[in-house]
CSV table of C-alpha atoms in Angstrom, one decimal:
chain,number,residue,atom,x,y,z
A,1,LYS,CA,64.5,-114.0,15.7
A,2,ASP,CA,61.1,-115.7,16.0
A,3,LYS,CA,59.7,-113.6,18.8
A,4,PRO,CA,58.9,-109.9,19.2
A,5,PHE,CA,61.8,-108.0,20.7
A,6,TYR,CA,63.0,-104.6,21.8
A,7,ILE,CA,66.7,-103.6,21.9
A,8,LEU,CA,68.0,-100.4,23.3
A,9,ALA,CA,71.7,-99.8,22.2
A,10,SER,CA,72.9,-96.6,24.0
A,11,PHE,CA,76.3,-95.2,23.1
A,12,PRO,CA,77.6,-92.7,25.7
A,13,GLU,CA,80.1,-91.3,23.2
A,14,PRO,CA,81.0,-88.9,21.7
A,15,HIS,CA,81.7,-87.4,25.1
A,16,PRO,CA,84.6,-85.7,26.8
A,17,PRO,CA,87.5,-86.3,27.2
A,18,PHE,CA,87.3,-87.3,23.5
A,19,ALA,CA,89.6,-90.3,23.8
A,20,PRO,CA,88.6,-92.9,21.2
A,21,PRO,CA,90.5,-96.2,21.0
A,22,HIS,CA,92.8,-97.0,18.2
A,23,PRO,CA,92.3,-97.0,15.2
A,24,TYR,CA,89.6,-94.3,15.6
A,25,SER,CA,92.0,-92.0,17.5
A,26,GLU,CA,94.1,-91.8,14.3
A,27,MET,CA,91.3,-91.9,11.7
A,28,TYR,CA,91.1,-88.2,11.2
A,29,GLY,CA,94.3,-86.2,11.1
A,30,PRO,CA,94.4,-82.9,13.0
A,31,GLN,CA,95.6,-81.2,9.9
A,32,GLU,CA,92.3,-82.1,8.2
A,33,ILE,CA,90.2,-80.2,10.8
A,34,VAL,CA,89.0,-76.8,9.9
A,35,PRO,CA,88.9,-74.3,12.9
A,36,PRO,CA,85.4,-72.9,13.6
A,37,ALA,CA,84.3,-69.7,11.9
A,38,LEU,CA,84.2,-67.0,14.5
A,39,ARG,CA,82.9,-63.5,14.5
A,40,LYS,CA,84.7,-61.1,16.7
A,41,GLY,CA,82.5,-59.7,19.5
A,42,GLU,CA,79.6,-62.1,18.9
A,43,LEU,CA,79.2,-62.9,22.6
A,44,GLU,CA,78.8,-59.3,23.6
A,45,ASP,CA,75.1,-59.0,22.9
A,46,LYS,CA,74.2,-62.4,24.3
A,47,PRO,CA,72.8,-63.3,27.7
A,48,PRO,CA,75.5,-63.1,30.5
A,49,HIS,CA,76.0,-66.9,30.7
A,50,PHE,CA,77.5,-66.9,27.2
A,51,MET,CA,80.4,-64.7,28.4
A,52,ASP,CA,80.5,-66.6,31.7
A,53,PHE,CA,81.1,-69.8,29.8
A,54,TYR,CA,83.7,-68.2,27.5
A,55,GLN,CA,85.6,-66.6,30.4
A,56,GLY,CA,85.6,-69.8,32.5
A,57,ARG,CA,83.3,-68.7,35.3
A,58,LEU,CA,81.1,-71.6,34.5
A,59,TYR,CA,83.9,-74.2,34.4
A,60,SER,CA,84.5,-77.7,33.1
A,61,ASN,CA,87.7,-79.3,32.0
A,62,TRP,CA,86.5,-80.8,28.7
A,63,PHE,CA,89.1,-79.1,26.5
A,64,LYS,CA,92.8,-78.7,27.4
A,65,GLY,CA,94.2,-75.3,27.8
A,66,ASP,CA,95.4,-72.7,30.3
A,67,ARG,CA,92.0,-71.4,31.1
A,68,ALA,CA,89.9,-73.8,29.1
A,69,GLY,CA,86.5,-74.5,30.4
A,70,ASN,CA,83.5,-74.3,28.2
A,71,SER,CA,85.2,-72.1,25.6
A,72,LEU,CA,88.2,-71.8,23.3
A,73,LEU,CA,89.9,-69.5,25.7
A,74,GLY,CA,93.4,-70.8,26.3
A,75,VAL,CA,93.0,-73.6,23.8
A,76,THR,CA,95.7,-73.7,21.1
A,77,GLU,CA,94.8,-74.4,17.5
A,78,ALA,CA,96.7,-77.7,17.7
A,79,GLN,CA,94.7,-78.8,20.8
A,80,TYR,CA,91.5,-77.8,19.2
A,81,ARG,CA,92.2,-79.8,16.0
A,82,GLU,CA,93.2,-82.9,18.0
A,83,ASN,CA,90.1,-82.8,20.2
A,84,VAL,CA,87.8,-82.4,17.1
A,85,ALA,CA,89.7,-85.2,15.2
A,86,HIS,CA,89.1,-87.5,18.2
A,87,TYR,CA,85.4,-86.4,18.3
A,88,TYR,CA,85.0,-87.4,14.7
A,89,GLY,CA,86.8,-90.7,15.5
A,90,MET,CA,84.2,-91.4,18.2
A,91,ILE,CA,81.4,-90.8,15.7
A,92,SER,CA,83.0,-93.3,13.3
A,93,LEU,CA,83.2,-95.8,16.1
A,94,ILE,CA,79.5,-95.5,16.7
A,95,ASP,CA,78.7,-95.7,13.0
A,96,GLU,CA,80.6,-98.9,12.7
A,97,ASN,CA,78.9,-100.5,15.6
A,98,ILE,CA,75.4,-99.4,14.5
A,99,GLY,CA,76.4,-101.1,11.2
A,100,LYS,CA,77.0,-104.3,13.0
A,101,ILE,CA,73.5,-104.2,14.6
A,102,LEU,CA,71.9,-103.5,11.2
A,103,LYS,CA,74.0,-106.3,9.6
A,104,THR,CA,72.7,-108.7,12.2
A,105,LEU,CA,69.1,-107.8,11.5
A,106,GLN,CA,69.8,-108.4,7.8
A,107,ASP,CA,71.5,-111.7,8.5
A,108,LEU,CA,68.4,-112.8,10.5
A,109,ASN,CA,66.1,-111.6,7.7
A,110,LEU,CA,64.5,-109.1,10.1
A,111,THR,CA,65.2,-105.9,8.3
A,112,GLU,CA,61.8,-105.5,6.6
A,113,LYS,CA,59.8,-106.0,9.7
A,114,THR,CA,62.0,-104.3,12.3
A,115,LEU,CA,61.6,-100.6,13.3
A,116,VAL,CA,64.9,-99.0,13.9
A,117,VAL,CA,65.2,-95.5,15.4
A,118,PHE,CA,68.4,-93.6,15.6
A,119,LEU,CA,68.5,-90.4,17.7
A,120,SER,CA,70.7,-88.2,19.7
A,121,ASP,CA,70.0,-86.0,22.7
A,122,HIS,CA,72.1,-83.0,21.7
A,123,GLY,CA,74.9,-81.9,19.4
A,124,GLU,CA,78.1,-80.1,20.3
A,125,LEU,CA,79.4,-76.6,19.8
A,126,LEU,CA,83.0,-77.8,19.2
A,127,GLY,CA,84.2,-74.2,19.2
A,128,ASP,CA,81.4,-72.6,17.3
A,129,HIS,CA,80.7,-69.1,18.7
A,130,TYR,CA,83.9,-69.5,20.8
A,131,LEU,CA,82.1,-72.1,23.0
A,132,VAL,CA,82.4,-75.8,23.6
A,133,ASP,CA,80.0,-78.1,25.4
A,134,HIS,CA,76.3,-78.1,24.4
A,135,GLY,CA,74.3,-75.9,26.7
A,136,PRO,CA,72.5,-73.9,27.7
A,137,PHE,CA,72.7,-72.6,24.1
A,138,HIS,CA,70.2,-73.0,21.3
A,139,TYR,CA,72.5,-72.9,18.3
A,140,ASP,CA,71.8,-75.3,15.4
A,141,SER,CA,74.9,-77.3,16.1
A,142,VAL,CA,73.4,-78.2,19.5
A,143,ILE,CA,69.7,-78.6,18.7
A,144,HIS,CA,69.7,-79.8,15.1
A,145,VAL,CA,70.3,-83.5,15.8
A,146,PRO,CA,69.6,-86.8,14.0
A,147,LEU,CA,66.2,-88.5,14.3
A,148,ILE,CA,66.1,-91.3,11.8
A,149,PHE,CA,63.3,-93.9,11.5
A,150,ARG,CA,63.8,-97.0,9.4
A,151,PHE,CA,60.9,-99.4,9.0
A,152,PRO,CA,60.8,-100.7,5.4
A,153,GLU,CA,57.4,-102.4,6.0
A,154,LYS,CA,55.8,-99.0,6.7
A,155,ILE,CA,58.1,-96.1,6.0
A,156,ALA,CA,59.4,-95.0,2.6
A,157,SER,CA,63.2,-94.8,2.5
A,158,ASN,CA,65.4,-91.8,1.6
A,159,TYR,CA,62.8,-89.3,2.7
A,160,GLU,CA,63.8,-86.2,4.6
A,161,ILE,CA,61.5,-83.7,6.4
A,162,SER,CA,62.5,-80.3,7.7
A,163,SER,CA,59.6,-80.0,10.3
A,164,LEU,CA,60.5,-79.2,13.8
A,165,VAL,CA,60.1,-82.3,16.0
A,166,SER,CA,61.2,-83.3,19.4
A,167,LEU,CA,62.4,-86.4,21.1
A,168,VAL,CA,59.3,-86.3,23.2
A,169,ASP,CA,57.4,-87.2,20.0
A,170,VAL,CA,59.3,-90.5,19.7
A,171,PRO,CA,57.3,-92.7,22.2
A,172,VAL,CA,53.9,-91.7,20.7
A,173,THR,CA,55.2,-92.4,17.2
A,174,LEU,CA,56.6,-95.8,18.2
A,175,THR,CA,53.2,-96.9,19.6
A,176,ARG,CA,51.4,-95.8,16.4
A,177,LEU,CA,54.0,-97.4,14.0
A,178,LEU,CA,53.9,-100.7,16.0
A,179,ASN,CA,50.2,-100.8,16.7
A,180,ILE,CA,50.6,-101.1,20.4
A,181,SER,CA,48.7,-99.5,23.3
A,182,GLU,CA,49.3,-95.8,23.7
A,183,LEU,CA,51.2,-94.7,26.7
A,184,PRO,CA,48.8,-93.1,29.3
A,185,ASP,CA,50.8,-89.9,29.9
A,186,ALA,CA,52.6,-89.5,26.6
A,187,GLN,CA,53.0,-85.8,25.8
A,188,GLY,CA,54.5,-85.9,22.3
A,189,MET,CA,52.9,-85.7,18.9
A,190,ASP,CA,52.5,-88.6,16.5
A,191,LEU,CA,55.1,-88.1,13.7
A,192,THR,CA,53.6,-90.9,11.4
A,193,PRO,CA,51.9,-88.4,9.1
A,194,LEU,CA,55.3,-86.9,8.5
A,195,LEU,CA,56.9,-90.3,7.9
Protein backbone atom coordinates (compact mmCIF):
# COMPACT_ATOMS: atom_id res chain seq x y z
CA LYS A 1 0.00 0.00 0.00
CA ASP A 2 2.94 2.37 0.46
CA LYS A 3 4.74 1.73 -2.85
CA PRO A 4 3.75 2.18 -6.49
CA PHE A 5 2.25 -1.03 -7.86
CA TYR A 6 0.83 -2.59 -10.98
CA ILE A 7 -1.64 -5.46 -10.95
CA LEU A 8 -2.99 -7.33 -13.95
CA ALA A 9 -6.06 -9.41 -13.11
CA SER A 10 -6.98 -11.42 -16.19
CA PHE A 11 -10.21 -13.40 -16.26
CA PRO A 12 -10.30 -16.02 -19.04
CA GLU A 13 -14.07 -16.40 -18.68
CA PRO A 14 -16.67 -16.13 -20.05
CA HIS A 15 -15.45 -18.78 -22.42
CA PRO A 16 -16.78 -22.04 -23.79
CA PRO A 17 -17.82 -24.54 -22.59
CA PHE A 18 -19.81 -22.03 -20.47
CA ALA A 19 -19.64 -24.02 -17.24
CA PRO A 20 -19.63 -21.65 -14.24
CA PRO A 21 -19.35 -23.04 -10.72
CA HIS A 22 -22.29 -23.09 -8.34
CA PRO A 23 -24.07 -20.77 -7.45
CA TYR A 24 -23.40 -18.93 -10.73
CA SER A 25 -24.56 -21.92 -12.77
CA GLU A 26 -28.03 -21.47 -11.22
CA MET A 27 -28.07 -17.67 -10.99
CA TYR A 28 -30.01 -17.15 -14.23
CA GLY A 29 -32.85 -19.46 -15.10
CA PRO A 30 -33.01 -20.68 -18.69
CA GLN A 31 -36.65 -19.58 -18.80
CA GLU A 32 -35.47 -15.97 -18.31
CA ILE A 33 -33.29 -16.05 -21.43
CA VAL A 34 -34.80 -14.49 -24.52
CA PRO A 35 -33.82 -16.22 -27.78
CA PRO A 36 -31.99 -13.98 -30.26
CA ALA A 37 -33.95 -12.00 -32.82
CA LEU A 38 -33.23 -13.55 -36.19
CA ARG A 39 -34.08 -12.44 -39.70
CA LYS A 40 -34.72 -15.25 -42.16
CA GLY A 41 -32.16 -15.27 -44.98
CA GLU A 42 -29.87 -12.70 -43.37
CA LEU A 43 -26.72 -14.72 -44.11
CA GLU A 44 -27.43 -15.08 -47.82
CA ASP A 45 -25.91 -11.74 -48.85
CA LYS A 46 -22.91 -11.97 -46.52
CA PRO A 47 -19.36 -13.13 -47.36
CA PRO A 48 -19.05 -16.94 -47.76
CA HIS A 49 -17.49 -17.56 -44.34
CA PHE A 50 -20.74 -16.49 -42.62
CA MET A 51 -22.61 -19.40 -44.21
CA ASP A 52 -19.60 -21.68 -43.68
CA PHE A 53 -19.79 -20.96 -39.96
CA TYR A 54 -23.53 -21.46 -39.91
CA GLN A 55 -23.42 -24.75 -41.80
CA GLY A 56 -20.58 -26.17 -39.71
CA ARG A 57 -17.85 -26.14 -42.36
CA LEU A 58 -15.77 -23.96 -40.04
CA TYR A 59 -16.30 -26.07 -36.96
CA SER A 60 -15.94 -25.81 -33.22
CA ASN A 61 -17.86 -27.60 -30.51
CA TRP A 62 -18.77 -24.65 -28.32
CA PHE A 63 -22.51 -25.19 -28.35
CA LYS A 64 -24.19 -28.56 -27.95
CA GLY A 65 -26.27 -29.90 -30.80
CA ASP A 66 -26.38 -32.38 -33.64
CA ARG A 67 -24.50 -30.14 -36.09
CA ALA A 68 -23.56 -27.33 -33.77
CA GLY A 69 -20.37 -25.56 -34.49
CA ASN A 70 -20.30 -21.84 -34.77
CA SER A 71 -24.03 -21.49 -35.30
CA LEU A 72 -27.46 -22.30 -33.95
CA LEU A 73 -27.81 -25.15 -36.45
CA GLY A 74 -28.84 -28.23 -34.50
CA VAL A 75 -29.08 -26.37 -31.19
CA THR A 76 -32.42 -26.70 -29.43
CA GLU A 77 -34.00 -23.72 -27.74
CA ALA A 78 -33.46 -25.39 -24.35
CA GLN A 79 -29.75 -25.88 -25.08
CA TYR A 80 -29.45 -22.29 -26.24
CA ARG A 81 -31.14 -20.93 -23.13
CA GLU A 82 -28.95 -23.02 -20.80
CA ASN A 83 -25.73 -21.93 -22.53
CA VAL A 84 -26.63 -18.25 -22.39
CA ALA A 85 -27.78 -18.52 -18.74
CA HIS A 86 -24.37 -20.00 -17.91
CA TYR A 87 -22.64 -17.26 -19.91
CA TYR A 88 -24.44 -14.65 -17.82
CA GLY A 89 -23.47 -16.55 -14.66
CA MET A 90 -19.81 -16.33 -15.68
CA ILE A 91 -20.14 -12.57 -16.12
CA SER A 92 -21.63 -12.28 -12.62
CA LEU A 93 -18.71 -14.31 -11.25
CA ILE A 94 -16.29 -11.85 -12.84
CA ASP A 95 -18.27 -8.87 -11.53
CA GLU A 96 -18.12 -10.23 -8.00
CA ASN A 97 -14.38 -10.77 -8.12
CA ILE A 98 -13.69 -7.35 -9.60
CA GLY A 99 -15.75 -6.02 -6.72
CA LYS A 100 -13.37 -7.74 -4.30
CA ILE A 101 -10.39 -6.03 -5.93
CA LEU A 102 -12.07 -2.62 -5.77
CA LYS A 103 -13.11 -3.21 -2.15
CA THR A 104 -9.49 -4.02 -1.24
CA LEU A 105 -8.34 -0.76 -2.83
CA GLN A 106 -10.98 1.05 -0.79
CA ASP A 107 -10.00 -0.73 2.45
CA LEU A 108 -6.38 0.33 1.86
CA ASN A 109 -7.43 3.93 1.12
CA LEU A 110 -6.00 3.66 -2.38
CA THR A 111 -9.14 4.33 -4.43
CA GLU A 112 -8.49 8.01 -5.12
CA LYS A 113 -4.95 7.62 -6.38
CA THR A 114 -5.22 4.29 -8.22
CA LEU A 115 -5.95 4.03 -11.93
CA VAL A 116 -8.21 1.08 -12.70
CA VAL A 117 -8.89 0.03 -16.27
CA PHE A 118 -11.48 -2.60 -17.17
CA LEU A 119 -11.55 -3.91 -20.73
CA SER A 120 -12.46 -6.88 -22.84
CA ASP A 121 -10.90 -8.18 -26.03
CA HIS A 122 -14.18 -9.06 -27.74
CA GLY A 123 -17.85 -9.75 -27.22
CA GLU A 124 -19.88 -12.80 -28.22
CA LEU A 125 -22.56 -13.35 -30.82
CA LEU A 126 -24.53 -15.78 -28.61
CA GLY A 127 -26.82 -16.68 -31.48
CA ASP A 128 -27.22 -13.22 -32.99
CA HIS A 129 -27.48 -13.56 -36.78
CA TYR A 130 -27.66 -17.37 -36.33
CA LEU A 131 -24.00 -17.40 -35.23
CA VAL A 132 -22.10 -18.10 -32.04
CA ASP A 133 -18.44 -17.42 -31.30
CA HIS A 134 -16.98 -13.98 -31.98
CA GLY A 135 -15.26 -13.88 -35.27
CA PRO A 136 -14.43 -13.12 -37.92
CA PHE A 137 -17.52 -10.91 -37.75
CA HIS A 138 -17.88 -7.21 -37.05
CA TYR A 139 -21.30 -7.03 -35.49
CA ASP A 140 -21.84 -4.71 -32.51
CA SER A 141 -22.18 -7.63 -30.10
CA VAL A 142 -18.60 -8.61 -30.97
CA ILE A 143 -16.80 -5.26 -31.27
CA HIS A 144 -18.74 -2.97 -28.91
CA VAL A 145 -16.97 -4.00 -25.70
CA PRO A 146 -16.31 -2.36 -22.34
CA LEU A 147 -13.42 0.03 -21.87
CA ILE A 148 -13.71 1.67 -18.48
CA PHE A 149 -11.18 3.99 -16.82
CA ARG A 150 -11.51 4.91 -13.15
CA PHE A 151 -9.05 7.35 -11.64
CA PRO A 152 -10.84 9.69 -9.22
CA GLU A 153 -7.76 11.88 -8.89
CA LYS A 154 -7.78 12.71 -12.63
CA ILE A 155 -10.96 11.47 -14.35
CA ALA A 156 -14.54 12.61 -13.76
CA SER A 157 -16.88 9.79 -12.81
CA ASN A 158 -20.07 8.71 -14.59
CA TYR A 159 -18.92 10.09 -17.92
CA GLU A 160 -19.57 8.14 -21.11
CA ILE A 161 -18.19 8.75 -24.58
CA SER A 162 -19.38 7.29 -27.85
CA SER A 163 -16.17 7.84 -29.81
CA LEU A 164 -14.59 4.91 -31.60
CA VAL A 165 -11.53 3.79 -29.67
CA SER A 166 -9.30 0.72 -29.72
CA LEU A 167 -7.49 -1.36 -27.15
CA VAL A 168 -4.27 -0.31 -28.89
CA ASP A 169 -4.98 3.15 -27.42
CA VAL A 170 -4.78 1.90 -23.83
CA PRO A 171 -0.96 1.81 -23.35
CA VAL A 172 -0.47 5.37 -24.63
CA THR A 173 -3.33 6.58 -22.43
CA LEU A 174 -1.89 4.84 -19.36
CA THR A 175 1.51 6.48 -19.78
CA ARG A 176 -0.13 9.92 -20.09
CA LEU A 177 -2.47 9.47 -17.13
CA LEU A 178 0.34 8.20 -14.90
CA ASN A 179 2.99 10.66 -16.13
CA ILE A 180 5.44 7.91 -16.99
CA SER A 181 7.75 7.55 -19.99
CA GLU A 182 6.07 6.91 -23.29
CA LEU A 183 6.51 3.52 -24.86
CA PRO A 184 8.94 3.77 -27.79
CA ASP A 185 6.83 1.92 -30.38
CA ALA A 186 3.33 2.66 -29.10
CA GLN A 187 0.86 2.87 -31.98
CA GLY A 188 -2.31 4.00 -30.24
CA MET A 189 -3.81 7.40 -29.62
CA ASP A 190 -3.93 9.18 -26.29
CA LEU A 191 -7.52 9.03 -25.00
CA THR A 192 -6.99 11.49 -22.12
CA PRO A 193 -8.66 14.38 -24.02
CA LEU A 194 -11.80 12.20 -24.21
CA LEU A 195 -11.58 11.32 -20.54
